[in-house]
């Protein structure tokens, strides 16, 4: 199973063969893990062949969980064309399509932006007397509509699920807040927070991060800072994503002086800063020509045992080139070659991706 999650199907196959060579009898769970190892690596034909092998092995008939893994693989790979045949096979074997499988199909179509097919999958679930929608169904549906800016449908389905007896959770509200933020519907964000407070839902660090990011992207620094203060007042501990969102907000508003304050704040906490945070800071100073401080941030990054990545070096090389510092760009590119054993590419060709 772990080899499958690490996308090492060949190693998983080898391990399975070792199991057989030691005369150990595979169980349904072992076969299902192998199905996942193939499927999550995009080897659907091998995954299906493993299911067929299970059917011919005594005591290893594939069960609902086996097929839920297989269908989940198809959904993640967006191979929805394979799902009908798999469902037919389940029916032939006398297996029922359970709530998990319905939710997997619904969520997969939603993530792929196939909203009409998603609703059809939901209709199939509602017509199935043995399964009823749950919170996972609800969150998948409202996420899909919210992510595509179809706020009216998102709100309609939010109400529909409540009428079905499905109550929202904190993740539901996080999804709605993010959707309203993308749609720049500020007042709706406030109304969700009021509803949460009224019904005793406590905002999490994810909730506050979403709000801080939303107002930062809108350039509403006053609101962004207000919710950052509120976060700390309510005892919710900021994480690297919080500070990264603050830096991006200040960067967008051109308030470079405030970025230094964020760095000082992190020094007084036990938050372990990561590479994306430093990349945000370096990008902010690079954008406004703060070359010296940009270099200091790279040094600080190394002191904190935080490994620079391609984004770090690309951003800095672009800044050097923009200020005519070709020699500095060349030296940094040479450093990358020494550290990683490969160049980012000719200095003049470094792009902004």
Coordinates of C-alpha atoms in Angstrom, one line a residue:
X1 CA 0.0 0.0 0.0
X2 CA 2.8 2.4 0.9
X3 CA 4.7 1.6 -2.3
X4 CA 1.5 2.4 -4.2
X5 CA 1.1 5.8 -2.5
X6 CA 4.8 6.5 -3.4
X7 CA 4.0 5.6 -7.0
X8 CA 6.3 2.6 -7.1
X9 CA 4.2 0.0 -8.8
X10 CA 7.2 -2.1 -9.9
X11 CA 8.4 -2.4 -6.3
X12 CA 4.9 -3.3 -5.1
X13 CA 4.8 -6.0 -7.8
X14 CA 8.2 -7.3 -6.7
X15 CA 7.0 -7.4 -3.0
X16 CA 3.9 -9.3 -4.0
X17 CA 6.0 -11.9 -5.8
X18 CA 8.2 -12.2 -2.7
X19 CA 5.0 -12.9 -0.7
X20 CA 4.1 -15.7 -3.1
X21 CA 7.6 -17.1 -3.1
X22 CA 7.4 -17.4 0.6
X23 CA 4.3 -19.5 0.2
X24 CA 2.1 -16.9 2.0
X25 CA -1.5 -16.8 0.8
X26 CA -2.6 -13.3 -0.4
X27 CA -5.7 -11.9 1.2
X28 CA -8.4 -9.6 -0.3
X29 CA -6.6 -6.7 1.4
X30 CA -3.3 -7.6 -0.1
X31 CA -4.7 -7.8 -3.6
X32 CA -6.7 -4.5 -3.1
X33 CA -3.4 -2.8 -2.1
X34 CA -1.9 -4.0 -5.3
X35 CA -4.9 -2.8 -7.3
X36 CA -4.3 0.7 -5.7
X37 CA -0.6 0.5 -6.4
X38 CA -1.3 0.1 -10.1
X39 CA -4.3 2.3 -10.4
X40 CA -2.8 5.4 -8.6
X41 CA 0.2 5.2 -10.9
X42 CA -2.0 5.3 -14.0
X43 CA -1.7 1.6 -14.8
X44 CA -5.5 0.9 -15.0
X45 CA -5.1 -2.1 -17.3
X46 CA -2.8 -3.8 -14.7
X47 CA -5.2 -2.8 -11.9
X48 CA -8.2 -4.4 -13.8
X49 CA -6.1 -7.5 -14.5
X50 CA -5.4 -7.8 -10.8
X51 CA -9.1 -7.7 -10.1
X52 CA -9.6 -10.5 -12.6
X53 CA -6.8 -12.5 -10.9
X54 CA -8.6 -12.0 -7.6
X55 CA -11.8 -13.6 -9.0
X56 CA -9.8 -16.7 -9.9
X57 CA -8.2 -17.0 -6.5
X58 CA -9.9 -18.9 -3.7
X59 CA -11.1 -16.8 -0.9
X60 CA -10.0 -13.5 -2.6
X61 CA -13.2 -12.4 -4.3
X62 CA -13.0 -8.6 -4.8
X63 CA -15.3 -6.7 -2.4
X64 CA -16.8 -3.2 -2.3
X65 CA -13.6 -1.8 -0.9
X66 CA -11.6 -3.2 -3.8
X67 CA -14.0 -1.6 -6.3
X68 CA -14.1 1.7 -4.4
X69 CA -10.2 1.8 -4.7
X70 CA -10.5 1.0 -8.4
X71 CA -13.1 3.7 -9.1
X72 CA -11.2 6.2 -7.0
X73 CA -8.2 5.6 -9.3
X74 CA -10.3 6.1 -12.4
X75 CA -11.7 9.4 -10.9
X76 CA -8.3 10.8 -10.0
X77 CA -7.0 9.9 -13.5
X78 CA -10.2 11.3 -15.0
X79 CA -10.9 8.0 -16.8
X80 CA -14.6 8.2 -16.2
X81 CA -15.2 6.1 -19.3
X82 CA -14.0 3.0 -17.4
X83 CA -16.4 3.4 -14.5
X84 CA -19.7 2.1 -16.1
X85 CA -18.0 -1.2 -16.9
X86 CA -16.7 -1.5 -13.4
X87 CA -20.1 -0.8 -11.9
X88 CA -21.6 -3.5 -14.2
X89 CA -18.9 -5.9 -13.0
X90 CA -19.9 -5.1 -9.4
X91 CA -23.5 -5.8 -10.1
X92 CA -22.6 -9.1 -11.8
X93 CA -20.7 -10.2 -8.7
X94 CA -23.7 -9.3 -6.5
X95 CA -22.0 -6.2 -4.9
X96 CA -23.9 -3.0 -4.1
X97 CA -22.7 0.4 -5.0
X98 CA -22.2 2.0 -1.5
X99 CA -22.1 5.6 -0.3
X100 CA -18.3 5.8 -0.6
X101 CA -18.4 4.8 -4.2
X102 CA -21.2 7.2 -5.0
X103 CA -19.2 10.0 -3.3
X104 CA -16.1 9.1 -5.2
X105 CA -17.8 9.4 -8.5
X106 CA -19.5 12.6 -7.6
X107 CA -16.3 14.2 -6.2
X108 CA -14.3 13.0 -9.2
X109 CA -16.6 14.7 -11.7
X110 CA -16.7 17.8 -9.6
X111 CA -12.9 18.1 -9.4
X112 CA -12.8 17.6 -13.2
X113 CA -15.3 20.4 -13.7
X114 CA -17.9 18.1 -15.2
X115 CA -20.7 19.6 -13.3
X116 CA -23.6 18.1 -15.4
X117 CA -22.1 14.6 -15.0
X118 CA -21.7 15.3 -11.3
X119 CA -25.3 16.1 -10.9
X120 CA -26.2 13.0 -12.8
X121 CA -24.1 11.0 -10.4
X122 CA -25.9 12.6 -7.5
X123 CA -29.2 11.7 -9.0
X124 CA -28.1 8.1 -9.3
X125 CA -27.2 8.2 -5.6
X126 CA -30.6 9.7 -4.6
X127 CA -32.4 7.0 -6.6
X128 CA -30.5 4.3 -4.8
X129 CA -32.6 3.5 -1.7
X130 CA -29.7 1.8 0.0
X131 CA -27.6 5.0 0.2
X132 CA -28.2 8.6 1.3
X133 CA -26.0 11.7 0.8
X134 CA -23.8 12.6 3.7
X135 CA -21.4 15.5 4.6
X136 CA -18.9 14.3 2.0
X137 CA -21.5 14.4 -0.7
X138 CA -22.5 17.9 0.4
X139 CA -18.9 19.3 0.5
X140 CA -18.0 17.8 -2.9
X141 CA -21.1 19.4 -4.6
X142 CA -20.7 22.9 -3.0
X143 CA -16.9 22.8 -3.6
X144 CA -17.4 22.1 -7.3
X145 CA -20.0 24.9 -7.8
X146 CA -18.1 27.3 -5.6
X147 CA -14.8 26.6 -7.3
X148 CA -16.3 27.4 -10.7
X149 CA -17.9 30.6 -9.5
X150 CA -21.4 29.3 -9.7
X151 CA -22.4 30.8 -6.4
X152 CA -26.2 30.5 -6.9
X153 CA -26.0 26.8 -7.4
X154 CA -23.6 26.4 -4.5
X155 CA -26.1 28.1 -2.2
X156 CA -29.0 26.2 -3.6
X157 CA -27.4 22.9 -3.0
X158 CA -26.3 24.0 0.5
X159 CA -30.0 24.5 1.3
X160 CA -31.0 21.3 -0.5
X161 CA -28.7 19.1 1.6
X162 CA -29.9 20.7 4.8
X163 CA -33.5 19.8 3.8
X164 CA -32.2 16.2 3.3
X165 CA -31.0 16.2 6.9
X166 CA -27.3 16.8 6.1
X167 CA -25.8 19.3 8.4
X168 CA -22.7 21.4 7.5
X169 CA -19.3 21.1 9.2
X170 CA -16.4 23.5 9.5
X171 CA -15.0 22.3 6.1
X172 CA -18.3 23.3 4.5
X173 CA -17.9 26.8 5.7
X174 CA -14.3 26.9 4.7
X175 CA -15.3 25.9 1.2
X176 CA -18.0 28.6 1.1
X177 CA -15.7 31.3 2.4
X178 CA -13.1 30.5 -0.2
X179 CA -15.8 30.5 -2.9
X180 CA -17.1 33.9 -1.8
X181 CA -13.5 35.2 -1.7
X182 CA -12.9 34.2 -5.3
X183 CA -16.1 35.8 -6.3
X184 CA -15.1 39.0 -4.3
X185 CA -18.3 38.8 -2.3
X186 CA -16.9 40.4 0.9
X187 CA -20.2 40.6 2.8
X188 CA -20.9 37.0 2.3
X189 CA -17.7 36.0 4.0
X190 CA -18.8 38.0 7.0
X191 CA -22.2 36.4 7.0
X192 CA -20.7 32.9 7.1
X193 CA -18.5 33.8 10.0
X194 CA -21.5 35.2 11.9
X195 CA -23.5 32.0 11.2
X196 CA -20.5 29.9 12.4
X197 CA -20.3 31.9 15.7
X198 CA -24.1 31.7 16.2
X199 CA -24.1 28.0 15.8
X200 CA -20.9 27.3 17.8
X201 CA -18.6 26.4 15.0
X202 CA -15.1 27.5 15.8
X203 CA -13.0 28.9 12.9
X204 CA -9.8 26.8 12.4
X205 CA -6.4 27.9 11.2
X206 CA -7.6 26.8 7.7
X207 CA -10.6 29.2 8.0
X208 CA -8.5 32.1 8.9
X209 CA -5.9 31.3 6.3
X210 CA -8.5 31.3 3.6
X211 CA -9.9 34.7 4.8
X212 CA -6.5 36.3 5.1
X213 CA -5.6 35.1 1.6
X214 CA -8.9 36.3 0.2
X215 CA -8.6 39.9 1.5
X216 CA -4.9 40.0 0.7
X217 CA -5.6 39.1 -2.9
X218 CA -8.3 41.8 -3.0
X219 CA -5.8 44.3 -1.7
X220 CA -8.0 45.0 1.3
X221 CA -5.0 45.1 3.8
X222 CA -7.1 46.6 6.6
X223 CA -9.4 43.5 6.6
X224 CA -6.5 41.1 6.1
X225 CA -4.8 42.5 9.2
X226 CA -8.0 42.6 11.2
X227 CA -8.6 38.8 10.7
X228 CA -5.0 38.1 11.5
X229 CA -5.4 39.9 14.8
X230 CA -8.7 38.2 15.4
X231 CA -7.0 34.8 14.7
X232 CA -4.5 35.4 17.5
X233 CA -7.1 36.8 19.9
X234 CA -9.1 33.6 19.5
X235 CA -6.1 31.5 20.3
X236 CA -5.7 30.0 16.8
X237 CA -2.0 29.6 16.1
X238 CA -0.8 30.9 12.7
X239 CA 1.2 28.6 10.5
X240 CA 3.6 29.2 7.6
X241 CA 0.7 29.4 5.2
X242 CA -0.8 32.3 7.3
X243 CA 2.5 34.3 7.1
X244 CA 2.9 33.5 3.4
X245 CA -0.6 34.9 2.7
X246 CA 0.3 38.1 4.7
X247 CA 3.5 38.6 2.7
X248 CA 1.7 38.1 -0.6
X249 CA -1.0 40.6 0.5
X250 CA 1.6 43.2 1.4
X251 CA 3.5 42.4 -1.8
X252 CA 0.5 43.0 -3.9
X253 CA -0.3 46.3 -2.1
X254 CA 3.3 47.5 -2.5
X255 CA 3.8 47.6 1.3
X256 CA 7.3 46.2 1.4
X257 CA 8.1 47.8 4.8
X258 CA 5.4 45.5 6.4
X259 CA 7.1 42.3 5.1
X260 CA 10.0 42.9 7.4
X261 CA 7.6 43.1 10.3
X262 CA 6.2 39.7 9.4
X263 CA 9.6 38.2 9.5
X264 CA 10.3 39.7 12.9
X265 CA 7.0 38.2 14.1
X266 CA 7.9 34.7 13.0
X267 CA 11.2 35.0 15.0
X268 CA 9.1 35.2 18.2
X269 CA 7.1 32.1 17.5
X270 CA 7.8 28.4 17.3
X271 CA 6.5 28.2 13.8
X272 CA 8.8 26.2 11.5
X273 CA 9.2 28.3 8.4
X274 CA 9.3 26.4 5.1
X275 CA 10.5 27.0 1.6
X276 CA 7.3 28.4 0.2
X277 CA 7.3 31.1 2.9
X278 CA 10.8 32.2 2.1
X279 CA 10.0 32.1 -1.6
X280 CA 7.1 34.5 -1.0
X281 CA 9.5 36.9 0.9
X282 CA 12.2 36.7 -1.7
X283 CA 9.7 37.3 -4.5
X284 CA 8.4 40.4 -2.6
X285 CA 11.9 42.0 -2.3
X286 CA 12.9 40.9 -5.8
X287 CA 9.8 42.6 -7.2
X288 CA 10.6 45.9 -5.7
X289 CA 14.4 45.8 -6.2
X290 CA 15.4 44.9 -2.6
X291 CA 18.3 43.0 -3.8
X292 CA 20.4 43.2 -0.6
X293 CA 17.5 42.0 1.6
X294 CA 16.6 39.3 -0.9
X295 CA 20.1 38.0 -0.5
X296 CA 19.9 38.2 3.3
X297 CA 16.7 36.1 3.1
X298 CA 18.4 33.4 1.1
X299 CA 21.2 33.3 3.8
X300 CA 18.6 33.2 6.6
X301 CA 16.8 30.4 4.7
X302 CA 20.0 28.3 4.7
X303 CA 20.7 29.1 8.4
X304 CA 17.3 27.7 9.2
X305 CA 18.0 24.5 7.3
X306 CA 15.3 25.3 4.8
X307 CA 16.5 24.1 1.3
X308 CA 16.0 26.6 -1.5
X309 CA 14.3 25.2 -4.6
X310 CA 14.1 26.0 -8.3
X311 CA 11.5 28.8 -7.6
X312 CA 13.9 30.4 -5.1
X313 CA 16.8 30.6 -7.5
X314 CA 14.7 31.4 -10.6
X315 CA 13.2 34.4 -8.8
X316 CA 16.6 35.7 -7.7
X317 CA 18.2 35.2 -11.1
X318 CA 15.3 37.2 -12.7
X319 CA 15.8 40.0 -10.2
X320 CA 19.6 40.1 -10.9
X321 CA 18.9 40.2 -14.7
X322 CA 16.3 42.9 -14.3
X323 CA 18.9 45.1 -12.5
X324 CA 21.7 44.4 -15.0
X325 CA 23.6 42.2 -12.5
X326 CA 24.6 39.5 -15.0
X327 CA 27.6 38.4 -13.1
X328 CA 25.6 37.8 -9.9
X329 CA 23.0 35.8 -11.9
X330 CA 25.8 33.7 -13.4
X331 CA 27.4 33.0 -10.0
X332 CA 24.0 32.0 -8.6
X333 CA 23.4 29.7 -11.5
X334 CA 26.8 28.1 -10.9
X335 CA 25.7 27.6 -7.2
X336 CA 22.6 25.7 -8.4
X337 CA 24.9 23.5 -10.6
X338 CA 27.1 22.7 -7.6
X339 CA 24.1 21.9 -5.3
X340 CA 21.8 20.1 -7.6
X341 CA 24.2 18.9 -10.3
X342 CA 22.1 20.7 -13.0
X343 CA 21.6 24.1 -14.4
X344 CA 18.3 25.9 -14.4
X345 CA 19.0 26.7 -18.0
X346 CA 20.8 29.7 -19.7
X347 CA 20.5 32.8 -17.5
X348 CA 18.9 34.7 -20.3
X349 CA 16.2 32.0 -20.8
X350 CA 15.0 31.8 -17.1
X351 CA 11.3 32.3 -17.3
X352 CA 8.7 33.5 -14.9
X353 CA 6.8 30.2 -14.4

